[in-house]
Short mmCIF file of C-alpha atoms in Angstrom, two decimals:
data_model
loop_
_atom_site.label_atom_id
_atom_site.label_comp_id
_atom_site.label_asym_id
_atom_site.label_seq_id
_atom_site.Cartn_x
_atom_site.Cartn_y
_atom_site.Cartn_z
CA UNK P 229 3.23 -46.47 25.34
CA UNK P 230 3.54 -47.14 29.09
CA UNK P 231 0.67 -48.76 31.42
CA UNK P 232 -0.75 -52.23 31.46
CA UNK P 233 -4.59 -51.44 31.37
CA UNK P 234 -6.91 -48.81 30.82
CA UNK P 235 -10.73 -47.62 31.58
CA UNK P 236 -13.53 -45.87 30.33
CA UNK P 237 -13.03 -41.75 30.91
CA UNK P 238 -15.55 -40.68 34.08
CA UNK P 239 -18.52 -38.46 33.17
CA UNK P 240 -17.59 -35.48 31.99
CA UNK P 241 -14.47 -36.64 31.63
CA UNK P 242 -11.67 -35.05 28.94
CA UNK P 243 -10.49 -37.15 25.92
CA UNK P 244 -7.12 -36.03 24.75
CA UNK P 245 -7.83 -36.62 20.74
CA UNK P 246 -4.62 -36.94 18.18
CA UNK P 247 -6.08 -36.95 14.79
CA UNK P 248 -2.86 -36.74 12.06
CA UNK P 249 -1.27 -34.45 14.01
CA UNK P 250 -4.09 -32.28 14.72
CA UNK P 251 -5.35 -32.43 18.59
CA UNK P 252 -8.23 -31.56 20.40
CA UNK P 253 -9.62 -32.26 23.64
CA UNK P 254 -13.50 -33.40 24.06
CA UNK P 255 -16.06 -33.66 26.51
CA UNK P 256 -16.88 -37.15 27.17
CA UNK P 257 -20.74 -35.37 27.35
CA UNK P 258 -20.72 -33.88 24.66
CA UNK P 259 -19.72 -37.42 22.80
CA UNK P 260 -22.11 -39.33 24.55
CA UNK P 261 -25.25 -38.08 22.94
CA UNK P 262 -24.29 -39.83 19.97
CA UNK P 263 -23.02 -43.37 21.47
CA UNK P 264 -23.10 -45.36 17.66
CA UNK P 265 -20.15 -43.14 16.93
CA UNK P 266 -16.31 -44.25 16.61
CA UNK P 267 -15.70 -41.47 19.62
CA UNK P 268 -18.43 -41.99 21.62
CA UNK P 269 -18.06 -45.47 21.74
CA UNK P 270 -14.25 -45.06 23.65
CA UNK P 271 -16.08 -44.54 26.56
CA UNK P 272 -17.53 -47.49 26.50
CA UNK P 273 -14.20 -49.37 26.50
CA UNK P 274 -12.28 -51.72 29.84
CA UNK P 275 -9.09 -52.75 28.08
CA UNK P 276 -6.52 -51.81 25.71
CA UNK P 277 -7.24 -54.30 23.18
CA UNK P 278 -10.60 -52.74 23.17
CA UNK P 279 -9.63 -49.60 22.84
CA UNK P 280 -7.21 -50.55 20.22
CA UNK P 281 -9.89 -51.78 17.90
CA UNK P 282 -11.21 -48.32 17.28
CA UNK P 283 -8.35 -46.27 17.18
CA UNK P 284 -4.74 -46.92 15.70
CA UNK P 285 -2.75 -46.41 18.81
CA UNK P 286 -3.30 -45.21 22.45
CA UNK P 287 -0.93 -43.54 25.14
CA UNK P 288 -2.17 -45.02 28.37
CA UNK P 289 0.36 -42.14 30.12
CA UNK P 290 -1.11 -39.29 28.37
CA UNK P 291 -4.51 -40.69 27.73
CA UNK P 292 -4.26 -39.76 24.22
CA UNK P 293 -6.43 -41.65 21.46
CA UNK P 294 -4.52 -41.77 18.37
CA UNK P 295 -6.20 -41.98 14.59
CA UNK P 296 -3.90 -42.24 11.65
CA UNK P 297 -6.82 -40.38 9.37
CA UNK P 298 -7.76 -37.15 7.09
CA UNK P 299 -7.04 -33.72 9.93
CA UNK P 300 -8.40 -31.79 6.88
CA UNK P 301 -11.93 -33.52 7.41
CA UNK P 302 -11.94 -33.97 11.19
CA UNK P 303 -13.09 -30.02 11.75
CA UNK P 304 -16.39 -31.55 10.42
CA UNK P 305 -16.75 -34.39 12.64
CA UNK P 306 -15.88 -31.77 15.87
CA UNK P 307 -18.65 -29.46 14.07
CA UNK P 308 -20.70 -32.33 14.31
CA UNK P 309 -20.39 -32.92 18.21
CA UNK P 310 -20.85 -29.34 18.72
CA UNK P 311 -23.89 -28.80 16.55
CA UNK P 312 -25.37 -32.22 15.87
CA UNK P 313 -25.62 -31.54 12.18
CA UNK P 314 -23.01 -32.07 9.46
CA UNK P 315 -22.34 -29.84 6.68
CA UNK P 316 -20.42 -30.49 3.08
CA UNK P 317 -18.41 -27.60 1.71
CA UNK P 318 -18.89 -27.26 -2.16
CA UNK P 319 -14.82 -27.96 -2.62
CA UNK P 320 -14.94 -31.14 -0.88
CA UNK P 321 -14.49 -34.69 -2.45
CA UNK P 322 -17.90 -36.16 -1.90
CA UNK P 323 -16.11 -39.87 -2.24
CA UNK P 324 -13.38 -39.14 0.44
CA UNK P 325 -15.80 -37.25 2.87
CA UNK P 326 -18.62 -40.51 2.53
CA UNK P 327 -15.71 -42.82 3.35
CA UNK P 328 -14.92 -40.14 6.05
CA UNK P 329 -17.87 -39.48 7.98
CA UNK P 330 -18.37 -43.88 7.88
CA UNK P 331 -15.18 -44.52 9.32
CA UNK P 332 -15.97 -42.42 12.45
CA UNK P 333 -19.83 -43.62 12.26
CA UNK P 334 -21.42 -41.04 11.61
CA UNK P 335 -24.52 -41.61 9.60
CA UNK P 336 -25.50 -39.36 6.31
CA UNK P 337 -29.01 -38.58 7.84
CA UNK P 338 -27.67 -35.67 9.95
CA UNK P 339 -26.42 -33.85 6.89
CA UNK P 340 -28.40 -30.51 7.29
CA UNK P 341 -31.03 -29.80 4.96
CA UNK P 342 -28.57 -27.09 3.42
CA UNK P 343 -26.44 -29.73 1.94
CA UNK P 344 -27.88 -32.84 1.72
CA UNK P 345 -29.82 -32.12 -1.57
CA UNK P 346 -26.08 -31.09 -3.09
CA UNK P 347 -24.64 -33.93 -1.23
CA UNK P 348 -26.70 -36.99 -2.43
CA UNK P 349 -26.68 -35.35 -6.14
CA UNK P 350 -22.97 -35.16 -6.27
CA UNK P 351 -22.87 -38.79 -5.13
CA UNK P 352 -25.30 -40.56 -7.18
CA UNK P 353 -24.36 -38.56 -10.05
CA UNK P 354 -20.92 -37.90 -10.28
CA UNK P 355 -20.81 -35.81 -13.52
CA UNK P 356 -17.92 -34.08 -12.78
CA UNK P 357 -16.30 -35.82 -16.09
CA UNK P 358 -18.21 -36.38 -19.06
CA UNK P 359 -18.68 -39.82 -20.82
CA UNK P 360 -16.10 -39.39 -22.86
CA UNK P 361 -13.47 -39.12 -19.75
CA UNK P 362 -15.39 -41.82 -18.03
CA UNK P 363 -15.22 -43.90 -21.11
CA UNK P 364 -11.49 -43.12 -21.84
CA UNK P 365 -10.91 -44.12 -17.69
CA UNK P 366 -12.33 -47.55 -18.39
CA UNK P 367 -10.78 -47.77 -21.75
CA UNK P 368 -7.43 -47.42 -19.71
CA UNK P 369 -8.43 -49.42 -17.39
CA UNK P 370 -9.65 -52.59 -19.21
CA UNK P 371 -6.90 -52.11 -21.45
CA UNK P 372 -4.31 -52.59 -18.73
CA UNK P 373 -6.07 -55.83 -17.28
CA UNK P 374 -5.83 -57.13 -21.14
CA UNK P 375 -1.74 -56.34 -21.13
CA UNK P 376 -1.09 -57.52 -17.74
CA UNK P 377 -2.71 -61.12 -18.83
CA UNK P 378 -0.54 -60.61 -22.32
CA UNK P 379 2.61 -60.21 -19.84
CA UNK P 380 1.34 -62.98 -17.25
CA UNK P 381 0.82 -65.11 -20.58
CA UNK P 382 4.33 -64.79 -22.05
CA UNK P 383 5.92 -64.87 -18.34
CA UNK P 384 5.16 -68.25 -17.96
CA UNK P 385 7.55 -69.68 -20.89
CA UNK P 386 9.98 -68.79 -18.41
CA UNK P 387 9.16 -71.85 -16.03
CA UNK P 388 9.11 -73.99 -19.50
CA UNK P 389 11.66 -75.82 -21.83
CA UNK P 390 12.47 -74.06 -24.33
CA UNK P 391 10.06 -71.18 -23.09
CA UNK P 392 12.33 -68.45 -24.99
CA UNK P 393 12.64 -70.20 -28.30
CA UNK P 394 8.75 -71.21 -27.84
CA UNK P 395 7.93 -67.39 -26.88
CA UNK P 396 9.29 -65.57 -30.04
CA UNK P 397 7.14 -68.40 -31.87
CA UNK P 398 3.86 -67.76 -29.57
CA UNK P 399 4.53 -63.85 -30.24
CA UNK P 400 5.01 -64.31 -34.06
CA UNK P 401 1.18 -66.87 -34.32
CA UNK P 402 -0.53 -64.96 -32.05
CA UNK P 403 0.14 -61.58 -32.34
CA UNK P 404 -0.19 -60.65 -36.08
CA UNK P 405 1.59 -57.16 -36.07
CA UNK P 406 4.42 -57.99 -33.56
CA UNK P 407 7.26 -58.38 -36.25
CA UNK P 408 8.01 -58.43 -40.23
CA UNK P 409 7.57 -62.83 -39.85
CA UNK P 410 4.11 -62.28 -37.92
CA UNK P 411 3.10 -59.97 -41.01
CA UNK P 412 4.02 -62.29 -43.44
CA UNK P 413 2.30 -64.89 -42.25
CA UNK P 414 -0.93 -63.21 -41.10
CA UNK P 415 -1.10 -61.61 -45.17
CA UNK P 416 -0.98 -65.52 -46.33
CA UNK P 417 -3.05 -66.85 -43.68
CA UNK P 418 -6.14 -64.33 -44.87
CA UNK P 419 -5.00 -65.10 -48.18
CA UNK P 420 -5.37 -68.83 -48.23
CA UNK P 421 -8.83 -68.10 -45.77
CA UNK P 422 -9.84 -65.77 -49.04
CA UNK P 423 -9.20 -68.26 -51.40
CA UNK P 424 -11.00 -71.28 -49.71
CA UNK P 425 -14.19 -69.18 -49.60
CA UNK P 426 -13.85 -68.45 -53.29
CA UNK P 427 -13.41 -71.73 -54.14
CA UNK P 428 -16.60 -72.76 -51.91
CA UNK P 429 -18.30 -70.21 -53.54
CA UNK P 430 -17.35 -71.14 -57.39
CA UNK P 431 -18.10 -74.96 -56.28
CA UNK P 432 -21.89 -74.05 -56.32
CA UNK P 433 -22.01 -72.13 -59.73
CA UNK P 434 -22.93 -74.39 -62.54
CA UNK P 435 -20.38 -72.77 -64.80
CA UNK P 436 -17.77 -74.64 -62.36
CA UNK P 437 -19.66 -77.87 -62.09
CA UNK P 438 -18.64 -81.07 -63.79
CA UNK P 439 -20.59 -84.06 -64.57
CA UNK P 440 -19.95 -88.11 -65.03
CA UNK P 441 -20.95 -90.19 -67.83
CA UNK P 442 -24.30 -90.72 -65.90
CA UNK P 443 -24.77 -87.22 -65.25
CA UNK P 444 -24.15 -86.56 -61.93
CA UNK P 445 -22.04 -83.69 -60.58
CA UNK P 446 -18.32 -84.18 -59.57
CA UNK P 447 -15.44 -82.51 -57.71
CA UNK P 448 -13.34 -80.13 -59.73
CA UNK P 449 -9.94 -81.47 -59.15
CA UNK P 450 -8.29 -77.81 -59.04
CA UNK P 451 -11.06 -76.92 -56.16
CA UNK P 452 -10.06 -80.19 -54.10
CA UNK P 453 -6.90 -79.41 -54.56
CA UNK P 454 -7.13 -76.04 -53.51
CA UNK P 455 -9.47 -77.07 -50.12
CA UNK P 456 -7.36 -79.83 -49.38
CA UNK P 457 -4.11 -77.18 -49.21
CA UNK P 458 -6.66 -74.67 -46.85
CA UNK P 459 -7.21 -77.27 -44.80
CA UNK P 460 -3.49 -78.52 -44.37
CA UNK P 461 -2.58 -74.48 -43.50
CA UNK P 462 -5.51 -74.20 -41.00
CA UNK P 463 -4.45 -77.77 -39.47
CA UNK P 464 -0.69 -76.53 -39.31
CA UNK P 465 -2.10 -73.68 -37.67
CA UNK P 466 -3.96 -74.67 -34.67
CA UNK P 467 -1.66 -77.71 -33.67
CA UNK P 468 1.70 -74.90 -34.19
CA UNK P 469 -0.40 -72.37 -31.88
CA UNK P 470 -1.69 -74.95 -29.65
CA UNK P 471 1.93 -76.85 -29.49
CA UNK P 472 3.87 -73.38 -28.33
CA UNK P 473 0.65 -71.96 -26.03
CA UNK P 474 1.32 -70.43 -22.58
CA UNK P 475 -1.10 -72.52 -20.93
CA UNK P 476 -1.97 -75.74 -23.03
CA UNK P 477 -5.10 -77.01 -20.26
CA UNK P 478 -7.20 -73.12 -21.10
CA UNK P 479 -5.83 -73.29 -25.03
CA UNK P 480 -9.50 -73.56 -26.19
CA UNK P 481 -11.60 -71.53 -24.27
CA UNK P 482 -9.75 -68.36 -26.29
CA UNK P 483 -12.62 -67.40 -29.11
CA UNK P 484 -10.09 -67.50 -31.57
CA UNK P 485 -8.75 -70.85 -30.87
CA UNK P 486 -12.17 -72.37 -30.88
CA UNK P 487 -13.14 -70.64 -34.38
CA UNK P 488 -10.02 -72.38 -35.89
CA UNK P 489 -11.28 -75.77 -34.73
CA UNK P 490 -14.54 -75.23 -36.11
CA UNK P 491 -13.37 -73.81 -39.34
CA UNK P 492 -11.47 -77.64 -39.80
CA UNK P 493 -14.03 -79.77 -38.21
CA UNK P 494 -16.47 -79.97 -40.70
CA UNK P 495 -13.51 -81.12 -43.34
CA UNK P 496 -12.63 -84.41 -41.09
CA UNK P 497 -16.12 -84.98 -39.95
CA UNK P 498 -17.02 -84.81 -43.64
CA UNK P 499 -14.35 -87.59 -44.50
CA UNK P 500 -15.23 -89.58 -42.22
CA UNK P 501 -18.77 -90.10 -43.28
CA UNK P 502 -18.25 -90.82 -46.78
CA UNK P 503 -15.87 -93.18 -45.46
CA UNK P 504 -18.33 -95.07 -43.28
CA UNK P 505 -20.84 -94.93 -46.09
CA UNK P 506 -19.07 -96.55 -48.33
CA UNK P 507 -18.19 -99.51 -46.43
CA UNK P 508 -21.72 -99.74 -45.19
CA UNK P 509 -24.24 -99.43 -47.55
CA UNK P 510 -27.10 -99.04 -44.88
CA UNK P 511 -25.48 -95.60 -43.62
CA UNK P 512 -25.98 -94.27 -47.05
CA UNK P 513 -27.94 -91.15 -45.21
CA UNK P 514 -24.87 -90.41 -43.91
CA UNK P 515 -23.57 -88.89 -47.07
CA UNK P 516 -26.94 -86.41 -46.44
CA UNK P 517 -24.90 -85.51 -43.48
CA UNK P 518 -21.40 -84.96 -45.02
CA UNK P 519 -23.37 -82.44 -47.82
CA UNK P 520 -24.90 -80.38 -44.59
CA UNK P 521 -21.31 -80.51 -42.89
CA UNK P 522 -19.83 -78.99 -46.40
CA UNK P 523 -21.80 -76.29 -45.69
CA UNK P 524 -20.36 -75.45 -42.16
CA UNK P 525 -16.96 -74.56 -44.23
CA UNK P 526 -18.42 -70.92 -44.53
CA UNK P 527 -17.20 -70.09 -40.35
CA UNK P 528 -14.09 -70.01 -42.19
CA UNK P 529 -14.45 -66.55 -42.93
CA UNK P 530 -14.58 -65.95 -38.93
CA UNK P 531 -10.78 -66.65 -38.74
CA UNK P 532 -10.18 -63.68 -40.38
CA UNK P 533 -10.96 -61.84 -37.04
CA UNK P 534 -7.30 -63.15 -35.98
CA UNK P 535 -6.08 -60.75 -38.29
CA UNK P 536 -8.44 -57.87 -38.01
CA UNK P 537 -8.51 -55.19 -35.16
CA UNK P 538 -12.50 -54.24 -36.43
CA UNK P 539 -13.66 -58.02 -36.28
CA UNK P 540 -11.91 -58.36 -32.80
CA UNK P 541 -13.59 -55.16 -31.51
CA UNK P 542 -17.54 -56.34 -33.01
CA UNK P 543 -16.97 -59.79 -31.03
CA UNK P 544 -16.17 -57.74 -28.14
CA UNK P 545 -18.89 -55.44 -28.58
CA UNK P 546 -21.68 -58.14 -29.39
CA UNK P 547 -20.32 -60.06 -26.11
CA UNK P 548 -20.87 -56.92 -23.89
CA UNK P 549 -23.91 -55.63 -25.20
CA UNK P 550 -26.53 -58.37 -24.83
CA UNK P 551 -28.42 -55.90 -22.65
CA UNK P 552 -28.54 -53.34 -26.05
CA UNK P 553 -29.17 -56.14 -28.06
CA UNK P 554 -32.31 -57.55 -25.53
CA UNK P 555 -33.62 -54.13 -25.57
CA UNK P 556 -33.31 -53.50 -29.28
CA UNK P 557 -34.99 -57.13 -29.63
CA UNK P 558 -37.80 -55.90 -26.99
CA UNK P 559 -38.49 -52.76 -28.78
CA UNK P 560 -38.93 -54.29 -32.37
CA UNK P 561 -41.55 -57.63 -30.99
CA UNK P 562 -43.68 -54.73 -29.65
CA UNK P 563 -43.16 -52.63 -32.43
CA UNK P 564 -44.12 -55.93 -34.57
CA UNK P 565 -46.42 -56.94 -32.57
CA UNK P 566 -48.43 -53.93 -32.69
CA UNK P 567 -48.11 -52.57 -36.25
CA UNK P 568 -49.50 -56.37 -37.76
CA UNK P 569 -52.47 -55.86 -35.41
CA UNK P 570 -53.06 -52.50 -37.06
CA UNK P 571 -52.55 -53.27 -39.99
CA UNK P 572 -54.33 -56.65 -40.04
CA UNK P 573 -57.84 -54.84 -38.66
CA UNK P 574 -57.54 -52.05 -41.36
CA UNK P 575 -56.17 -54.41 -44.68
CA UNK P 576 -57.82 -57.75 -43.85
CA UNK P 577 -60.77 -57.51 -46.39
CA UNK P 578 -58.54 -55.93 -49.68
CA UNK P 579 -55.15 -57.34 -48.88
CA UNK P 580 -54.86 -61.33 -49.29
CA UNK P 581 -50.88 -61.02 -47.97
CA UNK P 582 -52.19 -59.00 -44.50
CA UNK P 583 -55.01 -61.73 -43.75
CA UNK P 584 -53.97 -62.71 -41.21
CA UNK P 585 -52.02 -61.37 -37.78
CA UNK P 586 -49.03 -64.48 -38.63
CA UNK P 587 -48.87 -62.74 -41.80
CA UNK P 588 -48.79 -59.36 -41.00
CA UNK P 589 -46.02 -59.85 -38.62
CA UNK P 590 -43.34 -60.53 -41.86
CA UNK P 591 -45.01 -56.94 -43.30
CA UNK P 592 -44.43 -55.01 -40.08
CA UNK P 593 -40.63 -56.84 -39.31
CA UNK P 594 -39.56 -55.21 -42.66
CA UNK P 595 -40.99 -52.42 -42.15
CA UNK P 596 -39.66 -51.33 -38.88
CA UNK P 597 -36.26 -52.58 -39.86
CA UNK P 598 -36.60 -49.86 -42.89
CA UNK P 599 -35.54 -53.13 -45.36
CA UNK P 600 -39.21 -53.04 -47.52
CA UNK P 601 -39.13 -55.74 -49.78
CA UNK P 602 -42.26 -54.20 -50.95
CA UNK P 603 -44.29 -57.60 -51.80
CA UNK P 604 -46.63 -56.87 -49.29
CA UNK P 605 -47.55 -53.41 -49.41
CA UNK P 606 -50.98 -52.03 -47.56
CA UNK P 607 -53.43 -50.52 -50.30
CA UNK P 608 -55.62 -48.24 -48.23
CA UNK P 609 -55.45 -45.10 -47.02
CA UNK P 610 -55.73 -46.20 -43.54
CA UNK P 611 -53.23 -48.97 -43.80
CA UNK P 612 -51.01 -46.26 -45.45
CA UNK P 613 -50.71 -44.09 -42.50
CA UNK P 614 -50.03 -47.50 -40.32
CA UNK P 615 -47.08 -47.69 -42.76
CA UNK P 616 -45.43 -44.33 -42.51
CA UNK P 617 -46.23 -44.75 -38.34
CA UNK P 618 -44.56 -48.05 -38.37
CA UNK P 619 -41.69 -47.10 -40.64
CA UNK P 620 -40.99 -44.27 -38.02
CA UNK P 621 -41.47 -45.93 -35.37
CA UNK P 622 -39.01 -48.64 -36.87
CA UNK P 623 -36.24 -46.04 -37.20
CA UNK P 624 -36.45 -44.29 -33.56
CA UNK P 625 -36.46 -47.81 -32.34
CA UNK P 626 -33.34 -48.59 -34.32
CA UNK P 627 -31.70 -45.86 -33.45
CA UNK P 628 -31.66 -45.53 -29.51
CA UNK P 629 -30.33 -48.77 -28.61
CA UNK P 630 -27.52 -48.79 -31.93
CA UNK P 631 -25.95 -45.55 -30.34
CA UNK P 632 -25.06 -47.05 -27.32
CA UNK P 633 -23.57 -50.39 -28.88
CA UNK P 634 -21.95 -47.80 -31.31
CA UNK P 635 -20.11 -45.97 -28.24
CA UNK P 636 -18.88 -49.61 -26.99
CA UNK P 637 -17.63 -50.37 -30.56
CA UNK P 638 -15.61 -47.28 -30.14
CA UNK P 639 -14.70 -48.47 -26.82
CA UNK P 640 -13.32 -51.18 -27.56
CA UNK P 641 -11.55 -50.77 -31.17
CA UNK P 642 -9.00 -48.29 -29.40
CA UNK P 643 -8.60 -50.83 -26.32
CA UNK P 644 -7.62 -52.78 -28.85
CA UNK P 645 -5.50 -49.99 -30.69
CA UNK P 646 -4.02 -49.43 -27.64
CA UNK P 647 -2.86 -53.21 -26.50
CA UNK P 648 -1.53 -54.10 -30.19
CA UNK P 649 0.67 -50.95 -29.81
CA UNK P 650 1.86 -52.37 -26.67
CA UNK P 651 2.34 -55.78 -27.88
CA UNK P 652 4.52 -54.34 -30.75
CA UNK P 653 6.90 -52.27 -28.48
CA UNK P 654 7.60 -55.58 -26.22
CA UNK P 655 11.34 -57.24 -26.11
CA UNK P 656 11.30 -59.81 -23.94
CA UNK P 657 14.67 -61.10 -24.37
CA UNK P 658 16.13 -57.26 -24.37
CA UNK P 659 14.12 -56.01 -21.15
CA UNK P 660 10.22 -55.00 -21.07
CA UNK P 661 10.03 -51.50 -22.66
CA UNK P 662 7.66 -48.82 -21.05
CA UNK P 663 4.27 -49.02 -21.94
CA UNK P 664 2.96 -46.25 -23.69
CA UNK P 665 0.00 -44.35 -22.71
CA UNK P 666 -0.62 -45.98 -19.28
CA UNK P 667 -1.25 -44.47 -16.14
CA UNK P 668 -0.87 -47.15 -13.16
CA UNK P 669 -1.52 -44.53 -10.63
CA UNK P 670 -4.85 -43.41 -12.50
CA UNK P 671 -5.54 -47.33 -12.58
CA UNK P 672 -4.95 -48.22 -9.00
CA UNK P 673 -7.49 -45.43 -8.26
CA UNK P 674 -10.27 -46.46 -10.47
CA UNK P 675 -9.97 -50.28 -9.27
CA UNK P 676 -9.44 -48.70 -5.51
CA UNK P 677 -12.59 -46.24 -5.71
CA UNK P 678 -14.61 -48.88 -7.22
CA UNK P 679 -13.89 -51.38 -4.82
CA UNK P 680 -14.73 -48.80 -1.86
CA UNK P 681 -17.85 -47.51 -3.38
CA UNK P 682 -19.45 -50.92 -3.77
CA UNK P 683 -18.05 -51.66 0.29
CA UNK P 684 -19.78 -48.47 1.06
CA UNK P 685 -22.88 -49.39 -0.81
CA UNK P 686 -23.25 -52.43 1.01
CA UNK P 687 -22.67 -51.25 4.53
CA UNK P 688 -25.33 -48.33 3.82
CA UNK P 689 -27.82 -50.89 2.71
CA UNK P 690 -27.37 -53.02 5.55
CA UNK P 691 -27.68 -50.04 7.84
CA UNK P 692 -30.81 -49.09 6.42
CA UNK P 693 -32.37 -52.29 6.39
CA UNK P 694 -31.33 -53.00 10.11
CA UNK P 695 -32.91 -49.55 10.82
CA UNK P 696 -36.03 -50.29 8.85
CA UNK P 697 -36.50 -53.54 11.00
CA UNK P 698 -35.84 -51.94 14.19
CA UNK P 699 -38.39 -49.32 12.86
CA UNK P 700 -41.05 -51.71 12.23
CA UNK P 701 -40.90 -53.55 15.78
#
């Protein structure tokens, strides 16, 4: 580039246009009835740096305007100048032409009327792929976000001591299918888990119960034994996983960390308040409390999710689908709420348990949920058919909302699938294998279209609320 300055192009002037390779030259009057445009406003420019801003180089010899974009698309924007209207050809990639037809600021309203219906359908509704494909696309997606954290995780023993010999032990805790020791130890772990549950279950049958020489109950030596061994496992657990963790300061805000705390919690806490009331007589309500806290042993049975792909998967599914979950919930307090009324004005002089609108809401809760206990039952004819219309109503209402927490279950069992394979074919101290199944091109797409979708949202809103205001004054 030679020349120290530049200036705006006279009227009716000749701009010497160098789009990827494909030129053109343009009346400077022809681009001036549309001054908000990228072209157009070139002639507004005094200085280089000016100019520079809206194109990606300039020859101040030649004159020549330089744009490193699409010369596939630009025919459109030179129809454009020419005709004042834009038109979309049915081939075209609705995404790239959008982010096209912004960069040289043109705005969608002068799509003719010939394209704009096709145009804005394609766009809102892309259903070029069907859910599956768009569900498989995220699958792959979220799935490599999960593997690049497993990688981040077990790249930072490298910066540790002993970070290799504390890897293989992080890999062999954590990751229950990752070798013939991580097996082993995953089998006993549910085992023992199994077996404390059992024996909390057999503690409350009388067959199981012994008594003192003043007749109250005691503890079974064999089931002390056995909780006292769960509890020594779990406790050797958490402090080995917590002792040889990537990243000791986030250890517990991992679900599965924070269920093997609580699974032992209620074990110490429980100790220690038979221990204070027994050295202070006042604090005998405190043993109240240790019985309640014997009763929190049961989350034990959530530490089997460790060890189970389907648990894993339902957490996952319950965490992402509070909106099914709130609308399932809304459904069934209307359905409730207007089934007890029914059946309350039809039932309220022959049926003592639907007397009142309290009462009928227990009839119409297991009704709609299709459990019918059946020991409140309507007796009339009229209070029949509220039945059978309740009972339907209970299963469409079921239904709709289940499907699509269903399709997320699916979702996320084979992200899960998918990552355990992964984490099985790893060898960090023999080189990081390939990844199976994983497209990073296909990846860095989806995160790059989303990304410029929700840009192009925004600057489309904005437009249209700065030309609403300027409407309204």
């Amino acid at each position: 580039m030679t020349g120290q300055g530049a200036h705006a192009p006279d009227e009716g002037a000749i701009l010497r246009i160098n789009v990827g390779g494909f030129r053109r030259r343009l009346l400077s009057t022809r681009l001036s009835r549309f001054p908000e445009t990228r072209l157009a406003r070139l002639l507004q420019c005094r200085s280089k740096e000016s100019i520079l801003e809206l194109c990606d180089d300039y020859d101040d010899f030649d004159k020549e305007f330089y744009f490193d974009r699409n010369p596939a698309l630009f025919p459109y924007v030179l129809h454009f100048y020419n005709t004042g209207r834009l038109h979309v050809m049915g081939e075209l990639c609705i995404f790239s032409f959008s982010q096209e037809i912004e960069y040289w600021g043109i705005n969608e309203f002068f799509i003719d009327s010939c394209c704009s219906s096709m145009y804005h359908c394609r766009k809102m509704e892309p259903g070029q792929t069907d859910w599956d494909d768009k569900s498989e696309e995220g699958n792959t997606a979220s799935s490599l976000d999960e593997i690049a954290e497993f990688y981040n995780n077990a790249g930072k023993f490298d910066k540790q001591p002993l970070g290799s010999a504390r890897r293989r032990i992080w890999l062999v805790l954590d990751n229950p299918g990752y070798s013939l020791p991580s097996r082993v130890i995953s089998i006993f772990s549910i085992l023992v888990v199994l077996g404390s549950v059992a024996t909390m279950c057999m503690n409350s049958m009388s067959e199981f119960t012994l008594l003192d020489g003043d007749g109250r109950p005691l503890e079974d030596p064999r089931f002390e034994t056995m909780e006292r061994f769960g509890i020594g496992w779990f406790t050797f657990e958490l402090l080995a996983r917590f002792a040889v963790a990537p990243d000791i300061l986030h250890f517990f805000q991992h679900p599965l960390n924070l269920i093997d705390l609580v699974s032992i919690l209620p074990f110490y806490l429980t100790l220690m308040a038979n221990l204070v009331a027994k050295s202070s007589p006042a604090l005998v309500n405190l043993g109240r409390v240790a019985q309640v806290l014997r009763l929190m042993r049961v989350f034990r049975i959530l530490k089997l999710a460790r060890h189970s792909t389907g648990l894993r998967s339902l957490g996952a599914t319950l965490r992402n689908s509070y909106r099914e979950i709130g609308l399932l919930l809304l459904y069934l307090a209307v359905g409730v709420s207007f089934f007890s009324v029914m059946a309350y004005t039809v039932e309220k002089e022959d049926n003592g348990g639907l007397s009142t609108i309290p009462a009928s809401w227990w009839w119409a809760t297991v009704s709609m949920t299709t459990v019918g206990y059946g020991d409140v039952v309507p007796g009339s004819v009229a209070g029949k058919l509220t039945a059978s219309f309740c009972i339907l109503a209970g299963i469409l209402v079921m239904v709709l909302p289940i499907t699509l927490i269903f399709n997320k279950f699916s979702l996320f069992y084979k992200r899960q699938k998918q990552l355990e394979s992964i984490m099985k074919r790893c060898d960090f101290d023999g080189g990081i294998k390939e990844a199976p199944s994983v497209n990073l091109r296909n990846y860095y797409a989806h995160k790059v279209k989303a990304l410029m979708a929700s840009l192009s949202n925004m600057s489309r809103s904005s437009a249209s609320d700065c030309g609403l205001s300027e409407s309204s004054h």
